[in-house]
Amino acid sequence: MKNYRIAVLKGDGIGPEIVNEAMKVLDAVAAKCGFTVEYDEALLGGCAIDATGVPLPDETVAKCKAADSTLLGAVGGPKWDSMPGNLRPEKGLLGIRAALGLFANLRPARIFEPLRDASPLRPDIIGGSLDIMVVRELTGGIYFGERGRLEENGVQAAYDTEKYSVPEIQRIARIAFDLAMKRNKKVCSVDKANVLESSRLWRETVTEMAKEYPEVELSYMYVDNCAMQLVRNPAQFDVVLTSNIFGDILSDEASMISGSIGMLASASLGESGSGLYEPIHGSAPDIAGQNIANPLATILSVAMMLKYSLGESEASDMIEKAVAEVLNEVRTPDIYVEGFRKVSCSEMGDEVCSHL
């Protein structure tokens, strides 16, 4: 019997609540599919600052490196907003991605049929279905480039540097092309090549990489146009490949098209394949401890973990099917509409387990 070791970073706000439900579902599907899971909890974000003084303790990095994969809840909150930049909870998130070499962020944006009416877009704009995969470069670009402050002619200024190398672009492009080969064989590379030199190198490199994937249709789009097209005609997209900062913005936009940010999972992958899995939403401190958060994004993150890191595709499909079925019957407050039964965070976890 296979046994998987999962590092668990519950984080802040609603993080512990939603991760608990995801672990419940993972245990249930493991029992059904004939493998076992053991968990190793560690601190990240605000809770780590409170306990150790830093957002990413060395012990957390060690536990994540030793695990087969990592499950993360959410980090941050008003309590730590006044902390200096190097001690903010979000610094821990950037740090664990870098420490694990997680250079590719996969964010699927899809509409579950029962939630079609929840999308802010008209049905005729959505079309028959919506299933977009945003592939975002995660450890380069402006978030990790040289930065600082200086004084120019007596005026204070600040700068952040957008920088990419050919190997960094090649490895993220390969992820996108490989995914496209398993989907609809379309990649749209998003940049700002009409203005930025880093984007021109990005486009040149992706164009060269495309020669290795003759079956994949490659197109290009400036980021501002892509932002417009996502709400004008989202069905045109299959795999969207882009940089760190552009991916950060576009993936959040794509998530809202699907009807609720509480439904969107994500995967962060590196060379090793172990990965870090988390919902894309924040820590929602205003509802923390009330047992009303939507755990489905975290549960779907577990489904992604099973597929991309643990090689348990059958278990992954079972979770996705169970979530789709549950949405026909019950809803958490964030996605509740009349005619369904309103359930708590923990009850939603129970419902998914029962449908497994």
mmCIF file of C-alpha atoms in Angstrom:
data_model
loop_
_atom_site.group_PDB
_atom_site.id
_atom_site.type_symbol
_atom_site.label_atom_id
_atom_site.label_comp_id
_atom_site.label_asym_id
_atom_site.label_seq_id
_atom_site.Cartn_x
_atom_site.Cartn_y
_atom_site.Cartn_z
ATOM 1 C CA MET A 1 0.000 0.000 0.000
ATOM 2 C CA LYS A 2 1.388 3.409 -0.996
ATOM 3 C CA ASN A 3 1.849 5.981 1.744
ATOM 4 C CA TYR A 4 2.222 9.682 1.048
ATOM 5 C CA ARG A 5 3.702 12.246 3.392
ATOM 6 C CA ILE A 6 2.027 15.659 3.112
ATOM 7 C CA ALA A 7 3.359 18.849 4.686
ATOM 8 C CA VAL A 8 0.411 20.914 5.938
ATOM 9 C CA LEU A 9 0.634 24.696 6.276
ATOM 10 C CA LYS A 10 -2.758 25.802 7.579
ATOM 11 C CA GLY A 11 -1.755 29.453 7.818
ATOM 12 C CA ASP A 12 -3.952 32.299 8.986
ATOM 13 C CA GLY A 13 -7.597 33.384 9.054
ATOM 14 C CA ILE A 14 -9.838 30.721 7.547
ATOM 15 C CA GLY A 15 -6.787 28.647 6.596
ATOM 16 C CA PRO A 16 -7.121 26.078 9.388
ATOM 17 C CA GLU A 17 -10.851 25.602 8.741
ATOM 18 C CA ILE A 18 -10.600 24.973 5.007
ATOM 19 C CA VAL A 19 -7.477 22.822 5.265
ATOM 20 C CA ASN A 20 -9.139 20.605 7.874
ATOM 21 C CA GLU A 21 -11.944 19.860 5.421
ATOM 22 C CA ALA A 22 -9.495 19.182 2.600
ATOM 23 C CA MET A 23 -7.601 16.722 4.815
ATOM 24 C CA LYS A 24 -10.911 15.042 5.684
ATOM 25 C CA VAL A 25 -11.663 14.553 1.993
ATOM 26 C CA LEU A 26 -8.135 13.366 1.241
ATOM 27 C CA ASP A 27 -8.381 10.749 3.987
ATOM 28 C CA ALA A 28 -11.725 9.580 2.622
ATOM 29 C CA VAL A 29 -10.552 9.205 -0.964
ATOM 30 C CA ALA A 30 -7.330 7.531 0.201
ATOM 31 C CA ALA A 31 -9.325 4.883 2.051
ATOM 32 C CA LYS A 32 -11.461 4.319 -1.018
ATOM 33 C CA CYS A 33 -8.530 4.096 -3.464
ATOM 34 C CA GLY A 34 -6.164 2.023 -1.344
ATOM 35 C CA PHE A 35 -3.389 4.363 -0.243
ATOM 36 C CA THR A 36 -2.574 6.119 3.023
ATOM 37 C CA VAL A 37 -1.598 9.671 3.947
ATOM 38 C CA GLU A 38 0.343 11.031 6.881
ATOM 39 C CA TYR A 39 0.550 14.729 7.709
ATOM 40 C CA ASP A 40 3.360 16.893 9.016
ATOM 41 C CA GLU A 41 2.099 20.315 10.132
ATOM 42 C CA ALA A 42 4.285 23.428 10.042
ATOM 43 C CA LEU A 43 3.939 27.208 10.372
ATOM 44 C CA LEU A 44 3.823 29.792 7.592
ATOM 45 C CA GLY A 45 2.700 33.406 7.476
ATOM 46 C CA GLY A 46 1.251 35.389 10.358
ATOM 47 C CA CYS A 47 0.996 32.411 12.698
ATOM 48 C CA ALA A 48 4.704 31.770 12.115
ATOM 49 C CA ILE A 49 5.522 35.402 12.884
ATOM 50 C CA ASP A 50 3.609 35.177 16.157
ATOM 51 C CA ALA A 51 5.330 31.944 17.163
ATOM 52 C CA THR A 52 8.862 32.436 15.846
ATOM 53 C CA GLY A 53 9.261 36.055 14.760
ATOM 54 C CA VAL A 54 9.637 35.216 11.055
ATOM 55 C CA PRO A 55 7.064 34.326 8.363
ATOM 56 C CA LEU A 56 8.992 31.280 7.116
ATOM 57 C CA PRO A 57 10.888 29.288 9.773
ATOM 58 C CA ASP A 58 13.707 26.966 8.671
ATOM 59 C CA GLU A 59 11.778 24.039 10.177
ATOM 60 C CA THR A 60 8.906 24.684 7.763
ATOM 61 C CA VAL A 61 11.208 24.622 4.750
ATOM 62 C CA ALA A 62 12.766 21.365 5.946
ATOM 63 C CA LYS A 63 9.381 19.687 6.438
ATOM 64 C CA CYS A 64 8.157 20.760 3.008
ATOM 65 C CA LYS A 65 11.328 19.512 1.311
ATOM 66 C CA ALA A 66 10.973 16.150 3.029
ATOM 67 C CA ALA A 67 7.321 15.720 2.026
ATOM 68 C CA ASP A 68 5.818 14.230 -1.122
ATOM 69 C CA SER A 69 3.735 17.393 -1.485
ATOM 70 C CA THR A 70 2.558 20.435 0.455
ATOM 71 C CA LEU A 71 -0.976 21.647 1.208
ATOM 72 C CA LEU A 72 -1.409 25.322 2.101
ATOM 73 C CA GLY A 73 -4.413 27.229 3.427
ATOM 74 C CA ALA A 74 -4.007 31.015 3.312
ATOM 75 C CA VAL A 75 -1.751 33.629 4.881
ATOM 76 C CA GLY A 76 -1.992 37.216 6.036
ATOM 77 C CA GLY A 77 -4.432 39.541 7.746
ATOM 78 C CA PRO A 78 -4.770 43.056 9.188
ATOM 79 C CA LYS A 79 -2.907 42.017 12.324
ATOM 80 C CA TRP A 80 0.373 41.971 10.397
ATOM 81 C CA ASP A 81 -0.259 44.794 7.913
ATOM 82 C CA SER A 82 2.084 47.160 9.727
ATOM 83 C CA MET A 83 5.030 44.758 9.614
ATOM 84 C CA PRO A 84 8.013 45.723 7.434
ATOM 85 C CA GLY A 85 8.102 44.148 3.982
ATOM 86 C CA ASN A 86 10.621 41.438 4.848
ATOM 87 C CA LEU A 87 8.502 40.287 7.799
ATOM 88 C CA ARG A 88 5.030 40.325 6.263
ATOM 89 C CA PRO A 89 3.157 37.004 6.014
ATOM 90 C CA GLU A 90 3.233 37.201 2.206
ATOM 91 C CA LYS A 91 7.027 37.150 2.351
ATOM 92 C CA GLY A 92 6.758 33.645 3.757
ATOM 93 C CA LEU A 93 4.644 32.594 0.778
ATOM 94 C CA LEU A 94 7.167 33.946 -1.716
ATOM 95 C CA GLY A 95 9.936 32.360 0.325
ATOM 96 C CA ILE A 96 8.513 28.838 0.386
ATOM 97 C CA ARG A 97 7.931 28.954 -3.374
ATOM 98 C CA ALA A 98 11.539 29.964 -3.922
ATOM 99 C CA ALA A 99 12.911 27.456 -1.380
ATOM 100 C CA LEU A 100 11.091 24.590 -3.090
ATOM 101 C CA GLY A 101 11.988 25.787 -6.579
ATOM 102 C CA LEU A 102 8.339 26.122 -7.560
ATOM 103 C CA PHE A 103 8.550 28.072 -10.791
ATOM 104 C CA ALA A 104 5.185 27.180 -12.366
ATOM 105 C CA ASN A 105 1.789 28.172 -11.009
ATOM 106 C CA LEU A 106 -1.216 26.403 -12.532
ATOM 107 C CA ARG A 107 -4.565 28.086 -12.001
ATOM 108 C CA PRO A 108 -7.565 26.430 -13.643
ATOM 109 C CA ALA A 109 -10.610 28.612 -14.205
ATOM 110 C CA ARG A 110 -13.636 26.487 -14.967
ATOM 111 C CA ILE A 111 -17.357 26.710 -14.440
ATOM 112 C CA PHE A 112 -19.109 23.865 -12.691
ATOM 113 C CA GLU A 113 -22.447 23.550 -14.429
ATOM 114 C CA PRO A 114 -24.503 24.108 -11.223
ATOM 115 C CA LEU A 115 -22.695 27.470 -10.765
ATOM 116 C CA ARG A 116 -23.189 28.755 -14.302
ATOM 117 C CA ASP A 117 -25.719 31.350 -13.134
ATOM 118 C CA ALA A 118 -23.223 32.652 -10.561
ATOM 119 C CA SER A 119 -20.866 33.954 -13.246
ATOM 120 C CA PRO A 120 -21.039 37.729 -13.753
ATOM 121 C CA LEU A 121 -20.885 37.093 -17.513
ATOM 122 C CA ARG A 122 -23.974 36.439 -19.622
ATOM 123 C CA PRO A 123 -24.500 32.828 -20.741
ATOM 124 C CA ASP A 124 -24.034 33.809 -24.389
ATOM 125 C CA ILE A 125 -20.562 35.182 -23.560
ATOM 126 C CA ILE A 126 -19.522 32.116 -21.575
ATOM 127 C CA GLY A 127 -20.637 29.770 -24.340
ATOM 128 C CA GLY A 128 -20.976 26.029 -23.914
ATOM 129 C CA SER A 129 -18.306 25.694 -21.240
ATOM 130 C CA LEU A 130 -15.400 27.481 -19.624
ATOM 131 C CA ASP A 131 -12.154 25.676 -18.899
ATOM 132 C CA ILE A 132 -9.032 27.854 -18.931
ATOM 133 C CA MET A 133 -5.635 26.962 -17.494
ATOM 134 C CA VAL A 134 -3.462 29.956 -16.593
ATOM 135 C CA VAL A 135 0.222 28.994 -16.413
ATOM 136 C CA ARG A 136 2.056 31.690 -14.471
ATOM 137 C CA GLU A 137 5.829 31.941 -14.006
ATOM 138 C CA LEU A 138 6.304 32.061 -10.257
ATOM 139 C CA THR A 139 9.895 32.695 -9.144
ATOM 140 C CA GLY A 140 11.147 35.368 -11.539
ATOM 141 C CA GLY A 141 10.145 38.733 -12.898
ATOM 142 C CA ILE A 142 9.404 41.909 -11.008
ATOM 143 C CA TYR A 143 8.495 40.177 -7.738
ATOM 144 C CA PHE A 144 12.012 38.781 -7.425
ATOM 145 C CA GLY A 145 14.034 41.362 -9.351
ATOM 146 C CA GLU A 146 16.358 44.013 -7.974
ATOM 147 C CA ARG A 147 14.522 46.687 -6.030
ATOM 148 C CA GLY A 148 15.247 49.629 -3.832
ATOM 149 C CA ARG A 149 14.790 53.283 -2.996
ATOM 150 C CA LEU A 150 16.932 56.255 -3.871
ATOM 151 C CA GLU A 151 16.913 60.010 -3.950
ATOM 152 C CA GLU A 152 17.010 61.903 -7.228
ATOM 153 C CA ASN A 153 17.425 65.673 -7.138
ATOM 154 C CA GLY A 154 16.096 65.726 -3.617
ATOM 155 C CA VAL A 155 13.049 63.605 -4.489
ATOM 156 C CA GLN A 156 12.570 60.108 -3.110
ATOM 157 C CA ALA A 157 12.030 57.385 -5.725
ATOM 158 C CA ALA A 158 11.615 53.614 -5.760
ATOM 159 C CA TYR A 159 12.197 50.943 -8.395
ATOM 160 C CA ASP A 160 11.403 47.264 -9.043
ATOM 161 C CA THR A 161 13.096 45.373 -11.867
ATOM 162 C CA GLU A 162 11.407 43.011 -14.327
ATOM 163 C CA LYS A 163 14.030 40.495 -15.477
ATOM 164 C CA TYR A 164 13.833 37.079 -17.149
ATOM 165 C CA SER A 165 16.476 34.763 -18.565
ATOM 166 C CA VAL A 166 16.002 32.401 -21.498
ATOM 167 C CA PRO A 167 16.168 29.253 -19.294
ATOM 168 C CA GLU A 168 13.497 30.677 -16.953
ATOM 169 C CA ILE A 169 11.184 31.301 -19.892
ATOM 170 C CA GLN A 170 11.929 27.933 -21.499
ATOM 171 C CA ARG A 171 11.004 25.879 -18.455
ATOM 172 C CA ILE A 172 7.668 27.620 -17.856
ATOM 173 C CA ALA A 173 6.841 27.489 -21.567
ATOM 174 C CA ARG A 174 7.473 23.741 -21.585
ATOM 175 C CA ILE A 175 4.947 23.299 -18.775
ATOM 176 C CA ALA A 176 2.356 25.223 -20.794
ATOM 177 C CA PHE A 177 2.982 23.316 -24.026
ATOM 178 C CA ASP A 178 2.911 19.951 -22.250
ATOM 179 C CA LEU A 179 -0.420 20.844 -20.634
ATOM 180 C CA ALA A 180 -1.821 22.010 -23.955
ATOM 181 C CA MET A 181 -0.966 18.649 -25.516
ATOM 182 C CA LYS A 182 -3.261 17.017 -22.930
ATOM 183 C CA ARG A 183 -6.033 19.575 -23.459
ATOM 184 C CA ASN A 184 -7.092 21.401 -26.649
ATOM 185 C CA LYS A 185 -3.578 22.048 -28.027
ATOM 186 C CA LYS A 186 -3.779 25.827 -27.843
ATOM 187 C CA VAL A 187 -1.374 28.180 -26.038
ATOM 188 C CA CYS A 188 -1.809 31.950 -25.834
ATOM 189 C CA SER A 189 1.394 33.631 -24.664
ATOM 190 C CA VAL A 190 0.633 36.933 -22.939
ATOM 191 C CA ASP A 191 3.213 39.718 -22.711
ATOM 192 C CA LYS A 192 3.786 43.426 -23.296
ATOM 193 C CA ALA A 193 6.311 43.068 -26.111
ATOM 194 C CA ASN A 194 5.354 46.406 -27.648
ATOM 195 C CA VAL A 195 6.839 48.181 -24.622
ATOM 196 C CA LEU A 196 9.005 45.892 -22.455
ATOM 197 C CA GLU A 197 12.348 44.393 -23.482
ATOM 198 C CA SER A 198 11.807 41.508 -21.071
ATOM 199 C CA SER A 199 8.569 40.728 -22.918
ATOM 200 C CA ARG A 200 10.335 40.790 -26.261
ATOM 201 C CA LEU A 201 12.768 38.152 -25.001
ATOM 202 C CA TRP A 202 9.789 36.221 -23.592
ATOM 203 C CA ARG A 203 8.048 36.205 -26.980
ATOM 204 C CA GLU A 204 11.214 35.224 -28.893
ATOM 205 C CA THR A 205 11.891 32.338 -26.506
ATOM 206 C CA VAL A 206 8.324 31.015 -26.540
ATOM 207 C CA THR A 207 8.297 31.191 -30.345
ATOM 208 C CA GLU A 208 11.448 29.075 -30.490
ATOM 209 C CA MET A 209 10.038 26.580 -27.960
ATOM 210 C CA ALA A 210 6.883 26.169 -30.041
ATOM 211 C CA LYS A 211 8.930 24.470 -32.772
ATOM 212 C CA GLU A 212 9.141 21.427 -30.467
ATOM 213 C CA TYR A 213 5.334 21.252 -30.344
ATOM 214 C CA PRO A 214 4.109 21.442 -33.954
ATOM 215 C CA GLU A 215 0.649 20.192 -32.943
ATOM 216 C CA VAL A 216 0.055 23.123 -30.611
ATOM 217 C CA GLU A 217 -1.449 26.323 -31.978
ATOM 218 C CA LEU A 218 0.520 29.249 -30.515
ATOM 219 C CA SER A 219 -0.915 32.757 -30.411
ATOM 220 C CA TYR A 220 0.221 35.981 -28.767
ATOM 221 C CA MET A 221 -1.675 38.694 -26.933
ATOM 222 C CA TYR A 222 -0.717 41.880 -25.132
ATOM 223 C CA VAL A 223 -1.703 41.754 -21.472
ATOM 224 C CA ASP A 224 -4.147 44.661 -21.669
ATOM 225 C CA ASN A 225 -5.968 43.044 -24.581
ATOM 226 C CA CYS A 226 -5.993 39.702 -22.778
ATOM 227 C CA ALA A 227 -7.640 41.314 -19.755
ATOM 228 C CA MET A 228 -10.368 42.603 -22.061
ATOM 229 C CA GLN A 229 -10.751 39.343 -23.999
ATOM 230 C CA LEU A 230 -11.191 37.321 -20.802
ATOM 231 C CA VAL A 231 -14.487 39.095 -20.174
ATOM 232 C CA ARG A 232 -15.401 39.543 -23.844
ATOM 233 C CA ASN A 233 -14.815 36.025 -25.149
ATOM 234 C CA PRO A 234 -13.250 33.712 -22.539
ATOM 235 C CA ALA A 235 -14.050 30.568 -24.537
ATOM 236 C CA GLN A 236 -11.263 31.417 -26.997
ATOM 237 C CA PHE A 237 -8.621 30.490 -24.411
ATOM 238 C CA ASP A 238 -7.250 27.074 -23.519
ATOM 239 C CA VAL A 239 -3.802 27.483 -21.922
ATOM 240 C CA VAL A 240 -2.672 31.022 -21.086
ATOM 241 C CA LEU A 241 1.097 31.343 -20.570
ATOM 242 C CA THR A 242 2.447 34.467 -18.918
ATOM 243 C CA SER A 243 4.882 36.098 -16.504
ATOM 244 C CA ASN A 244 4.681 36.404 -12.741
ATOM 245 C CA ILE A 245 3.032 39.819 -12.427
ATOM 246 C CA PHE A 246 0.723 39.438 -15.439
ATOM 247 C CA GLY A 247 -0.293 35.957 -14.294
ATOM 248 C CA ASP A 248 -1.052 37.212 -10.815
ATOM 249 C CA ILE A 249 -3.579 39.689 -12.201
ATOM 250 C CA LEU A 250 -5.069 37.662 -15.059
ATOM 251 C CA SER A 251 -5.616 34.502 -13.030
ATOM 252 C CA ASP A 252 -7.635 36.440 -10.445
ATOM 253 C CA GLU A 253 -9.726 37.951 -13.224
ATOM 254 C CA ALA A 254 -10.288 34.533 -14.775
ATOM 255 C CA SER A 255 -11.313 33.130 -11.404
ATOM 256 C CA MET A 256 -14.171 35.568 -11.023
ATOM 257 C CA ILE A 257 -15.538 34.622 -14.443
ATOM 258 C CA SER A 258 -16.122 31.159 -13.011
ATOM 259 C CA GLY A 259 -18.587 32.510 -10.463
ATOM 260 C CA SER A 260 -16.753 32.435 -7.139
ATOM 261 C CA ILE A 261 -13.188 32.870 -5.990
ATOM 262 C CA GLY A 262 -14.047 30.289 -3.342
ATOM 263 C CA MET A 263 -14.059 27.588 -6.010
ATOM 264 C CA LEU A 264 -10.615 28.057 -7.557
ATOM 265 C CA ALA A 265 -7.667 25.817 -6.773
ATOM 266 C CA SER A 266 -4.025 26.187 -7.767
ATOM 267 C CA ALA A 267 -0.847 24.173 -8.074
ATOM 268 C CA SER A 268 2.735 25.397 -7.858
ATOM 269 C CA LEU A 269 5.208 22.995 -9.453
ATOM 270 C CA GLY A 270 8.975 22.670 -9.763
ATOM 271 C CA GLU A 271 11.476 20.302 -11.269
ATOM 272 C CA SER A 272 10.942 17.651 -8.576
ATOM 273 C CA GLY A 273 7.180 17.392 -9.095
ATOM 274 C CA SER A 274 6.376 17.526 -5.367
ATOM 275 C CA GLY A 275 4.461 20.792 -5.576
ATOM 276 C CA LEU A 276 2.533 23.141 -3.316
ATOM 277 C CA TYR A 277 -1.261 23.274 -3.536
ATOM 278 C CA GLU A 278 -3.505 26.073 -2.284
ATOM 279 C CA PRO A 279 -6.766 27.915 -2.949
ATOM 280 C CA ILE A 280 -6.253 31.214 -4.732
ATOM 281 C CA HIS A 281 -8.371 33.208 -2.279
ATOM 282 C CA GLY A 282 -7.040 34.990 0.775
ATOM 283 C CA SER A 283 -7.311 34.348 4.492
ATOM 284 C CA ALA A 284 -10.675 36.176 4.884
ATOM 285 C CA PRO A 285 -10.052 37.207 8.519
ATOM 286 C CA ASP A 286 -13.519 38.797 8.710
ATOM 287 C CA ILE A 287 -15.158 35.343 8.695
ATOM 288 C CA ALA A 288 -12.402 33.325 10.384
ATOM 289 C CA GLY A 289 -13.625 31.027 13.135
ATOM 290 C CA GLN A 290 -17.271 31.220 12.068
ATOM 291 C CA ASN A 291 -17.318 27.895 10.180
ATOM 292 C CA ILE A 292 -18.886 29.522 7.111
ATOM 293 C CA ALA A 293 -15.914 29.606 4.705
ATOM 294 C CA ASN A 294 -16.109 27.695 1.431
ATOM 295 C CA PRO A 295 -13.603 24.793 1.556
ATOM 296 C CA LEU A 296 -14.170 23.639 -2.036
ATOM 297 C CA ALA A 297 -11.192 25.504 -3.521
ATOM 298 C CA THR A 298 -8.907 23.780 -1.020
ATOM 299 C CA ILE A 299 -10.592 20.433 -1.629
ATOM 300 C CA LEU A 300 -10.089 20.916 -5.378
ATOM 301 C CA SER A 301 -6.450 21.809 -4.655
ATOM 302 C CA VAL A 302 -6.135 18.347 -3.113
ATOM 303 C CA ALA A 303 -7.552 16.931 -6.351
ATOM 304 C CA MET A 304 -4.817 18.760 -8.254
ATOM 305 C CA MET A 305 -2.206 17.407 -5.833
ATOM 306 C CA LEU A 306 -3.378 13.864 -6.449
ATOM 307 C CA LYS A 307 -3.162 14.377 -10.208
ATOM 308 C CA TYR A 308 0.061 16.346 -10.629
ATOM 309 C CA SER A 309 2.263 15.263 -7.709
ATOM 310 C CA LEU A 310 1.050 11.912 -6.394
ATOM 311 C CA GLY A 311 0.017 10.236 -9.627
ATOM 312 C CA GLU A 312 -3.409 9.270 -8.238
ATOM 313 C CA SER A 313 -5.527 10.452 -11.170
ATOM 314 C CA GLU A 314 -8.480 8.214 -10.316
ATOM 315 C CA ALA A 315 -8.716 9.700 -6.826
ATOM 316 C CA SER A 316 -8.418 13.200 -8.305
ATOM 317 C CA ASP A 317 -11.289 12.572 -10.718
ATOM 318 C CA MET A 318 -13.417 11.168 -7.903
ATOM 319 C CA ILE A 319 -13.040 14.355 -5.860
ATOM 320 C CA GLU A 320 -13.908 16.599 -8.802
ATOM 321 C CA LYS A 321 -16.980 14.488 -9.569
ATOM 322 C CA ALA A 322 -18.076 14.568 -5.916
ATOM 323 C CA VAL A 323 -17.753 18.378 -5.819
ATOM 324 C CA ALA A 324 -19.845 18.723 -8.979
ATOM 325 C CA GLU A 325 -22.556 16.504 -7.487
ATOM 326 C CA VAL A 326 -22.564 18.293 -4.144
ATOM 327 C CA LEU A 327 -23.143 21.642 -5.844
ATOM 328 C CA ASN A 328 -26.482 20.339 -7.110
ATOM 329 C CA GLU A 329 -27.675 20.018 -3.521
ATOM 330 C CA VAL A 330 -25.892 22.285 -1.027
ATOM 331 C CA ARG A 331 -24.057 25.593 -0.906
ATOM 332 C CA THR A 332 -21.896 27.515 1.552
ATOM 333 C CA PRO A 333 -23.023 31.114 2.201
ATOM 334 C CA ASP A 334 -20.718 32.651 -0.442
ATOM 335 C CA ILE A 335 -22.397 30.735 -3.288
ATOM 336 C CA TYR A 336 -25.830 30.192 -1.746
ATOM 337 C CA VAL A 337 -28.967 30.830 -3.780
ATOM 338 C CA GLU A 338 -32.573 30.021 -2.990
ATOM 339 C CA GLY A 339 -33.558 26.436 -3.632
ATOM 340 C CA PHE A 340 -30.420 24.870 -2.165
ATOM 341 C CA ARG A 341 -29.576 23.836 1.369
ATOM 342 C CA LYS A 342 -27.140 26.174 3.094
ATOM 343 C CA VAL A 343 -24.296 24.378 4.890
ATOM 344 C CA SER A 344 -21.299 25.297 6.994
ATOM 345 C CA CYS A 345 -17.651 24.806 6.095
ATOM 346 C CA SER A 346 -17.402 21.516 7.979
ATOM 347 C CA GLU A 347 -20.742 20.299 6.631
ATOM 348 C CA MET A 348 -19.555 20.932 3.074
ATOM 349 C CA GLY A 349 -16.538 18.735 3.772
ATOM 350 C CA ASP A 350 -18.847 16.026 5.093
ATOM 351 C CA GLU A 351 -21.040 16.301 1.985
ATOM 352 C CA VAL A 352 -18.087 15.816 -0.366
ATOM 353 C CA CYS A 353 -16.951 12.797 1.637
ATOM 354 C CA SER A 354 -20.431 11.273 1.469
ATOM 355 C CA HIS A 355 -20.510 11.677 -2.325
ATOM 356 C CA LEU A 356 -17.185 9.899 -2.640
#
